[in-house]
Short mmCIF file of C-alpha atoms and ligand atoms in Angstrom, two decimals:
data_model
loop_
_atom_site.label_atom_id
_atom_site.label_comp_id
_atom_site.label_asym_id
_atom_site.label_seq_id
_atom_site.Cartn_x
_atom_site.Cartn_y
_atom_site.Cartn_z
CA MET A 11 -17.68 -17.86 -12.46
CA SER A 12 -18.76 -17.43 -16.02
CA PHE A 13 -15.89 -15.53 -17.54
CA SER A 14 -12.60 -16.46 -19.10
CA ARG A 15 -9.19 -15.02 -19.82
CA GLU A 16 -10.45 -13.74 -23.18
CA ASN A 17 -13.95 -12.76 -22.27
CA PHE A 18 -14.61 -10.73 -19.15
CA LYS A 19 -15.64 -7.26 -18.08
CA LEU A 20 -13.15 -5.12 -16.20
CA SER A 21 -14.21 -2.23 -13.96
CA ILE A 22 -11.69 0.44 -13.08
CA ILE A 23 -12.43 2.41 -9.91
CA VAL A 24 -10.75 5.80 -9.64
CA PRO A 25 -11.40 7.92 -6.52
CA CYS A 26 -10.58 11.58 -7.24
CA TYR A 27 -10.53 14.61 -5.02
CA ASN A 28 -9.43 17.94 -6.49
CA GLU A 29 -7.25 16.27 -9.10
CA GLU A 30 -7.57 18.88 -11.89
CA ALA A 31 -3.79 19.01 -12.30
CA VAL A 32 -3.50 15.38 -13.29
CA ILE A 33 -6.93 13.95 -14.14
CA GLY A 34 -6.75 14.69 -17.88
CA LEU A 35 -3.48 12.80 -18.20
CA THR A 36 -4.82 9.98 -16.04
CA TYR A 37 -7.86 9.70 -18.29
CA ASP A 38 -5.70 9.50 -21.41
CA ARG A 39 -3.32 6.93 -19.98
CA LEU A 40 -6.14 4.78 -18.64
CA LEU A 41 -8.06 4.78 -21.89
CA ALA A 42 -4.89 4.10 -23.89
CA VAL A 43 -4.35 0.93 -21.87
CA LEU A 44 -7.99 -0.15 -21.92
CA ASP A 45 -8.96 0.57 -25.52
CA GLY A 46 -8.28 -2.06 -28.15
CA ASN A 47 -8.45 -5.06 -25.84
CA GLN A 48 -10.66 -8.08 -26.37
CA TYR A 49 -12.36 -7.63 -23.05
CA ASP A 50 -15.15 -5.22 -22.15
CA TYR A 51 -14.50 -2.50 -19.60
CA GLU A 52 -15.97 0.44 -17.68
CA VAL A 53 -14.22 3.23 -15.83
CA LEU A 54 -15.87 4.67 -12.72
CA PHE A 55 -14.50 8.01 -11.63
CA ILE A 56 -15.72 8.64 -8.09
CA ASP A 57 -15.55 12.37 -7.51
CA ASP A 58 -15.18 12.76 -3.76
CA GLY A 59 -16.68 16.25 -3.57
CA SER A 60 -14.05 18.01 -5.68
CA ARG A 61 -14.27 21.77 -5.72
CA ASP A 62 -12.01 22.29 -8.71
CA LYS A 63 -12.33 21.42 -12.41
CA THR A 64 -11.92 17.65 -11.97
CA VAL A 65 -15.51 16.84 -12.98
CA SER A 66 -15.71 19.26 -15.87
CA ILE A 67 -12.42 17.95 -17.29
CA LEU A 68 -13.68 14.38 -16.99
CA SER A 69 -17.10 15.20 -18.51
CA GLU A 70 -15.50 16.96 -21.41
CA LYS A 71 -12.99 14.17 -22.05
CA SER A 72 -15.47 11.32 -21.76
CA GLY A 73 -18.12 13.00 -23.96
CA GLU A 74 -20.51 10.33 -25.21
CA ASN A 75 -18.32 7.41 -24.12
CA GLU A 76 -20.82 5.11 -22.39
CA ARG A 77 -18.04 3.13 -20.78
CA VAL A 78 -16.95 6.06 -18.64
CA LYS A 79 -19.09 6.92 -15.62
CA ILE A 80 -18.71 9.78 -13.19
CA LEU A 81 -20.22 9.57 -9.72
CA SER A 82 -20.17 12.74 -7.66
CA PHE A 83 -20.42 12.74 -3.88
CA SER A 84 -22.41 15.52 -2.22
CA ARG A 85 -19.26 16.53 -0.31
CA ASN A 86 -15.80 15.24 0.55
CA PHE A 87 -16.38 11.92 2.31
CA GLY A 88 -12.88 10.53 1.95
CA HIS A 89 -10.90 8.09 -0.13
CA GLN A 90 -12.22 4.91 1.52
CA PRO A 91 -15.92 5.76 1.03
CA ALA A 92 -15.07 6.62 -2.59
CA VAL A 93 -13.47 3.19 -3.11
CA SER A 94 -16.51 1.62 -1.43
CA ALA A 95 -18.89 3.45 -3.76
CA GLY A 96 -16.89 2.18 -6.73
CA LEU A 97 -17.14 -1.40 -5.51
CA ASN A 98 -20.86 -1.04 -4.83
CA GLU A 99 -21.61 0.44 -8.24
CA CYS A 100 -19.27 -1.48 -10.55
CA SER A 101 -20.60 -4.25 -12.78
CA GLY A 102 -17.40 -5.97 -13.93
CA ASP A 103 -16.33 -9.57 -13.39
CA LEU A 104 -13.04 -8.08 -12.25
CA ALA A 105 -12.35 -4.68 -10.71
CA ILE A 106 -9.15 -2.71 -10.22
CA ILE A 107 -8.92 0.12 -7.68
CA ILE A 108 -6.42 2.76 -8.71
CA ASP A 109 -5.36 6.23 -7.50
CA ALA A 110 -6.06 9.19 -9.75
CA ASP A 111 -2.53 10.63 -9.56
CA LEU A 112 -0.81 7.93 -11.67
CA GLN A 113 1.20 6.66 -8.72
CA ASP A 114 -0.42 3.37 -9.63
CA PRO A 115 0.55 3.07 -13.30
CA PRO A 116 -2.31 1.82 -15.54
CA GLU A 117 0.31 0.30 -17.83
CA LEU A 118 0.64 -2.49 -15.25
CA PHE A 119 -2.94 -3.70 -15.89
CA PRO A 120 -2.00 -6.42 -18.43
CA ASP A 121 0.57 -7.92 -16.01
CA ILE A 122 -1.85 -7.73 -13.08
CA ILE A 123 -4.62 -9.39 -15.11
CA LYS A 124 -2.15 -12.06 -16.29
CA THR A 125 -1.12 -12.71 -12.66
CA TYR A 126 -4.80 -13.10 -11.77
CA PHE A 127 -5.48 -15.75 -14.39
CA ASP A 128 -2.09 -17.51 -14.08
CA SER A 129 -2.31 -17.94 -10.33
CA ASN A 130 -6.01 -18.77 -10.28
CA CYS A 131 -6.62 -16.44 -7.35
CA ASN A 132 -9.33 -13.98 -6.26
CA VAL A 133 -7.26 -10.92 -5.40
CA VAL A 134 -4.01 -9.53 -6.79
CA TYR A 135 -2.75 -6.88 -4.36
CA CYS A 136 -0.01 -4.57 -5.50
CA VAL A 137 2.93 -4.14 -3.14
CA ARG A 138 5.17 -1.08 -3.29
CA GLN A 139 8.80 -2.06 -3.51
CA ASN A 140 10.07 1.44 -3.82
CA ARG A 141 8.50 4.85 -3.40
CA GLU A 142 9.76 7.62 -5.61
CA GLY A 143 9.23 11.29 -4.86
CA VAL A 144 8.38 10.71 -1.20
CA SER A 145 10.43 12.40 1.52
CA PHE A 146 12.50 10.34 3.95
CA PHE A 147 10.23 11.27 6.84
CA LYS A 148 7.06 10.33 4.98
CA LYS A 149 8.64 7.01 3.96
CA MET A 150 9.50 6.34 7.60
CA GLY A 151 5.95 7.33 8.52
CA TYR A 152 4.43 4.87 6.02
CA HIS A 153 6.85 2.14 7.15
CA PHE A 154 5.82 2.69 10.75
CA PHE A 155 2.12 3.01 9.82
CA TYR A 156 1.87 -0.40 8.14
CA ARG A 157 3.80 -2.16 10.90
CA VAL A 158 1.91 -0.58 13.80
CA VAL A 159 -1.46 -1.22 12.16
CA ASN A 160 -0.38 -4.80 11.49
CA TYR A 161 0.77 -5.32 15.05
CA MET A 162 -2.52 -3.99 16.39
CA SER A 163 -4.70 -6.01 14.03
CA ASP A 164 -5.86 -9.56 14.49
CA VAL A 165 -5.85 -9.98 10.73
CA GLU A 166 -2.61 -10.25 8.77
CA LEU A 167 -2.63 -7.16 6.54
CA PRO A 168 -0.20 -7.17 3.60
CA LEU A 169 2.65 -4.75 4.32
CA ASP A 170 3.25 -1.76 2.03
CA SER A 171 0.15 -2.42 0.01
CA GLY A 172 -2.42 0.32 -0.56
CA ASP A 173 -5.76 -0.10 -2.26
CA PHE A 174 -4.24 -0.65 -5.73
CA ARG A 175 -5.48 -4.17 -6.40
CA LEU A 176 -7.53 -6.38 -8.63
CA MET A 177 -10.38 -8.44 -7.25
CA ASP A 178 -13.03 -10.64 -8.75
CA ARG A 179 -16.81 -10.69 -8.45
CA ASP A 180 -16.80 -13.20 -5.58
CA VAL A 181 -14.75 -10.77 -3.50
CA ILE A 182 -16.76 -7.71 -4.58
CA ASP A 183 -20.04 -9.42 -3.67
CA ALA A 184 -18.61 -10.46 -0.31
CA TYR A 185 -17.40 -6.90 0.28
CA LYS A 186 -20.91 -5.52 -0.27
CA LYS A 187 -22.14 -7.55 2.70
CA PHE A 188 -19.96 -5.64 5.16
CA GLY A 189 -22.25 -3.36 7.14
CA GLU A 190 -19.78 -1.07 8.90
CA LYS A 191 -19.96 2.55 7.80
CA ASN A 192 -16.34 3.37 8.44
CA LYS A 193 -14.45 0.99 6.20
CA TYR A 194 -10.76 0.18 5.95
CA VAL A 195 -11.00 -1.40 2.53
CA ARG A 196 -7.65 -3.21 2.34
CA GLY A 197 -8.21 -4.60 5.85
CA ILE A 198 -11.67 -5.92 5.00
CA ILE A 199 -10.39 -7.60 1.86
CA ALA A 200 -7.44 -9.18 3.71
CA TRP A 201 -9.83 -10.34 6.43
CA MET A 202 -12.07 -12.15 3.93
CA GLY A 203 -9.49 -14.74 3.01
CA PHE A 204 -9.99 -16.24 -0.48
CA THR A 205 -6.76 -16.63 -2.48
CA GLN A 206 -4.72 -13.46 -2.59
CA VAL A 207 -1.40 -13.04 -4.36
CA PRO A 208 1.06 -10.11 -4.28
CA PHE A 209 2.22 -8.17 -7.31
CA TYR A 210 5.40 -6.14 -6.77
CA TYR A 211 5.93 -2.77 -8.43
CA ASN A 212 7.94 0.41 -8.06
CA ARG A 213 5.73 3.29 -7.06
CA PRO A 214 6.49 6.49 -8.97
CA GLY A 215 5.86 9.94 -7.53
CA ARG A 216 2.64 11.84 -8.17
CA ALA A 217 2.35 12.80 -11.85
CA ASP A 218 1.11 16.27 -10.85
CA GLY A 219 -0.68 18.13 -8.07
CA GLU A 220 -0.34 17.80 -4.32
CA THR A 221 -1.18 14.94 -1.98
CA LYS A 222 -4.85 14.94 -0.92
CA TYR A 223 -4.15 12.79 2.11
CA SER A 224 -3.66 15.27 4.94
CA ILE A 225 -2.00 14.10 8.16
CA LYS A 226 -5.46 14.18 9.76
CA LYS A 227 -6.87 11.85 7.07
CA LEU A 228 -3.87 9.50 7.41
CA ILE A 229 -4.30 9.32 11.18
CA GLY A 230 -8.01 8.61 10.64
CA LEU A 231 -7.11 5.75 8.29
CA ALA A 232 -4.57 4.32 10.76
CA SER A 233 -7.12 4.60 13.56
CA THR A 234 -9.78 2.68 11.59
CA GLY A 235 -7.14 0.09 10.66
CA MET A 236 -6.28 -0.44 14.31
CA PHE A 237 -9.55 -0.09 16.16
CA TYR A 238 -11.85 -1.82 13.68
CA PHE A 239 -9.73 -4.92 13.33
CA SER A 240 -8.92 -5.96 16.84
CA LYS A 241 -9.38 -5.51 20.52
CA LYS A 242 -5.62 -5.44 21.01
CA PRO A 243 -5.53 -1.74 22.00
CA LEU A 244 -7.89 -2.60 24.89
CA LYS A 245 -5.57 -5.41 25.94
CA LEU A 246 -2.60 -3.05 25.68
CA ALA A 247 -4.45 -0.57 27.90
CA ILE A 248 -4.97 -3.30 30.50
CA ASN A 249 -1.28 -4.28 30.29
CA LEU A 250 -0.28 -0.66 30.71
CA GLY A 251 -2.53 -0.44 33.77
CA ILE A 252 -0.99 -3.61 35.24
CA THR A 253 2.54 -2.31 34.59
CA ALA A 254 1.73 1.00 36.27
CA LEU A 255 0.12 -0.82 39.19
CA SER A 256 3.24 -2.97 39.59
CA ILE A 257 5.47 0.11 39.61
CA GLY A 258 3.09 1.68 42.15
CA LEU A 259 3.30 -1.39 44.39
CA ILE A 260 7.11 -1.40 44.26
CA LEU A 261 7.10 2.29 45.18
CA ALA A 262 4.67 1.59 48.02
CA ILE A 263 6.90 -1.19 49.38
CA LYS A 264 9.86 1.19 49.21
CA VAL A 265 7.94 3.87 51.11
CA PHE A 266 6.79 1.41 53.78
CA TYR A 267 10.29 0.04 54.15
CA GLU A 268 11.78 3.49 54.55
CA LYS A 269 9.02 4.50 56.95
CA PHE A 270 9.57 1.54 59.27
CA SER A 271 13.35 1.56 59.03
CA GLY A 272 13.23 5.21 60.01
CA ASN A 273 14.87 6.45 56.77
CA LEU A 274 11.86 8.22 55.30
CA ASP A 275 12.61 11.78 54.50
CA GLU A 276 9.09 13.06 55.18
CA VAL A 277 9.17 16.54 53.72
CA PRO A 278 11.36 16.33 50.62
CA GLY A 279 9.16 13.66 48.98
CA TRP A 280 7.89 16.18 46.49
CA ALA A 281 9.64 14.89 43.34
CA SER A 282 8.57 11.28 43.81
CA THR A 283 4.98 12.32 44.62
CA ILE A 284 4.69 14.47 41.51
CA LEU A 285 6.32 11.80 39.33
CA THR A 286 3.93 9.17 40.58
CA MET A 287 0.96 11.46 39.96
CA ILE A 288 2.13 12.20 36.44
CA LEU A 289 2.73 8.52 35.72
CA PHE A 290 -0.62 7.33 36.99
CA GLY A 291 -2.47 10.32 35.56
CA GLY A 292 -0.93 9.57 32.16
CA VAL A 293 -1.77 5.90 32.29
CA GLN A 294 -5.36 6.67 33.24
CA LEU A 295 -5.80 9.18 30.45
CA VAL A 296 -4.33 6.82 27.84
CA THR A 297 -6.56 4.01 29.01
CA ILE A 298 -9.66 6.21 29.02
CA GLY A 299 -8.60 7.44 25.57
CA VAL A 300 -8.52 3.90 24.21
CA LEU A 301 -11.96 3.21 25.69
CA GLY A 302 -13.19 6.49 24.24
CA GLU A 303 -11.95 5.53 20.79
CA TYR A 304 -13.99 2.34 20.85
CA LEU A 305 -16.98 4.17 22.26
CA GLY A 306 -16.73 6.81 19.54
CA ASN A 307 -16.59 4.13 16.87
CA ILE A 308 -19.63 2.39 18.33
CA PHE A 309 -21.43 5.77 18.35
CA ASP A 310 -20.53 6.29 14.69
CA GLU A 311 -21.79 2.86 13.74
CA VAL A 312 -25.06 2.86 15.70
CA ARG A 313 -26.09 6.14 14.17
CA ASN A 314 -26.16 4.14 10.97
CA ARG A 315 -25.64 7.13 8.71
CA PRO A 316 -24.92 6.46 5.05
CA GLU A 317 -21.28 5.86 4.20
CA TYR A 318 -21.52 8.46 1.43
CA ILE A 319 -24.15 10.43 -0.49
CA ILE A 320 -24.16 10.52 -4.27
CA ARG A 321 -25.10 13.87 -5.78
CA LYS A 322 -25.35 12.67 -9.36
CA LYS A 323 -24.52 9.77 -11.54
CA LYS A 324 -23.46 10.74 -14.98
CA LYS A 325 -24.19 8.35 -17.82
CA GLN A 326 -25.12 5.66 -15.35
CA ASP A 327 -27.22 2.87 -16.81
N1 UDP B 414 -8.65 10.99 -2.46
C1 UDP B 414 -10.03 11.04 -2.33
N2 UDP B 414 -10.57 11.71 -1.26
C2 UDP B 414 -9.79 12.31 -0.30
C3 UDP B 414 -8.38 12.21 -0.44
C4 UDP B 414 -7.84 11.54 -1.51
O1 UDP B 414 -10.76 10.50 -3.16
O2 UDP B 414 -10.34 12.89 0.62
C5 UDP B 414 -8.07 10.29 -3.62
C6 UDP B 414 -7.07 11.09 -4.43
O3 UDP B 414 -7.71 11.88 -5.41
C7 UDP B 414 -6.22 9.99 -5.03
C8 UDP B 414 -6.22 8.93 -3.94
O4 UDP B 414 -7.33 9.20 -3.12
O5 UDP B 414 -6.79 9.44 -6.18
C9 UDP B 414 -4.95 8.93 -3.12
O6 UDP B 414 -4.69 10.23 -2.63
P1 UDP B 414 -3.25 10.91 -2.69
O7 UDP B 414 -2.56 10.54 -3.95
O8 UDP B 414 -3.41 12.36 -2.43
O9 UDP B 414 -2.55 10.21 -1.45
P2 UDP B 414 -1.00 9.81 -1.29
O10 UDP B 414 -0.64 9.03 -2.53
O11 UDP B 414 -0.27 11.10 -1.20
O12 UDP B 414 -0.97 9.00 -0.04
MG1 MG B 415 -0.90 9.64 -4.41
#
């Protein structure tokens, strides 16, 4: 690669969705960190169909600054498509993906960049040591989320690491070759290999505004993480079926035994019949559900719809 510690271009990718409460502050803090360095930079704000003042605040703040670009989606496509758009459109030798709510502090950039050059790697992924301003239940949820997704995946995904990371052009170019429409960005990057090193940090609470990740969106993310990265859920479904079948066989042996030993209580078998029906009914539905999930994903992918639609590119060269 033709860049050095002193001379490179850094792209910052900031997905934003209805972030009017915080985006002005984010802009100021980002630019304060980026301005006055030796290296060149660009900031790409990917507006994921915001319906508030996010874009007008950004346009006003950036004015004639050619280094700041705003890409607006035609509607809300989601955080992952927004990150993808940033990676597709950025032109830096290095790129950093960062949340718009300052939970990923821009002040860490110099240390992250130093880690990149010192360890001669391709990706520096930031790992949350501590989450401030997050409720106990949500923390438990995240803890569970990363471990379940990891268990289900064939690829080793770094635990407690979101999309806050630095990657170089080799990785970005490799990322652009991934054809799936529904992308789990951190999973794809982990899957690629290269040399990836962790960077530990304490995650502060949101600087302002509310979370834009609804439970539905989080479940969607977990589902992509699980179903796009392995066939383990299918194997689990088979195991569940085998377990249920084994229980059924044991029950059958018991019934036969009681029948032939003359102990079978013919009429009062209601509870065991209902229980067996519920058990097998449940197992069948779960198994069909798992199949359905894969089928739905295949349906999504074969339709081959665009991952996102850009409404306008502001100050894009
Ligand atoms: N975001 C987005 N589209 C969405 C939801 C979220 O671009 O549909 C952005 C959001 O503006 C923020 C980042 O994704 O920059 C992470 O979202 P948030 O901070 O709300 O998630 P949390 O930190 O609560 O998990
Ligand atoms: Mg956040």
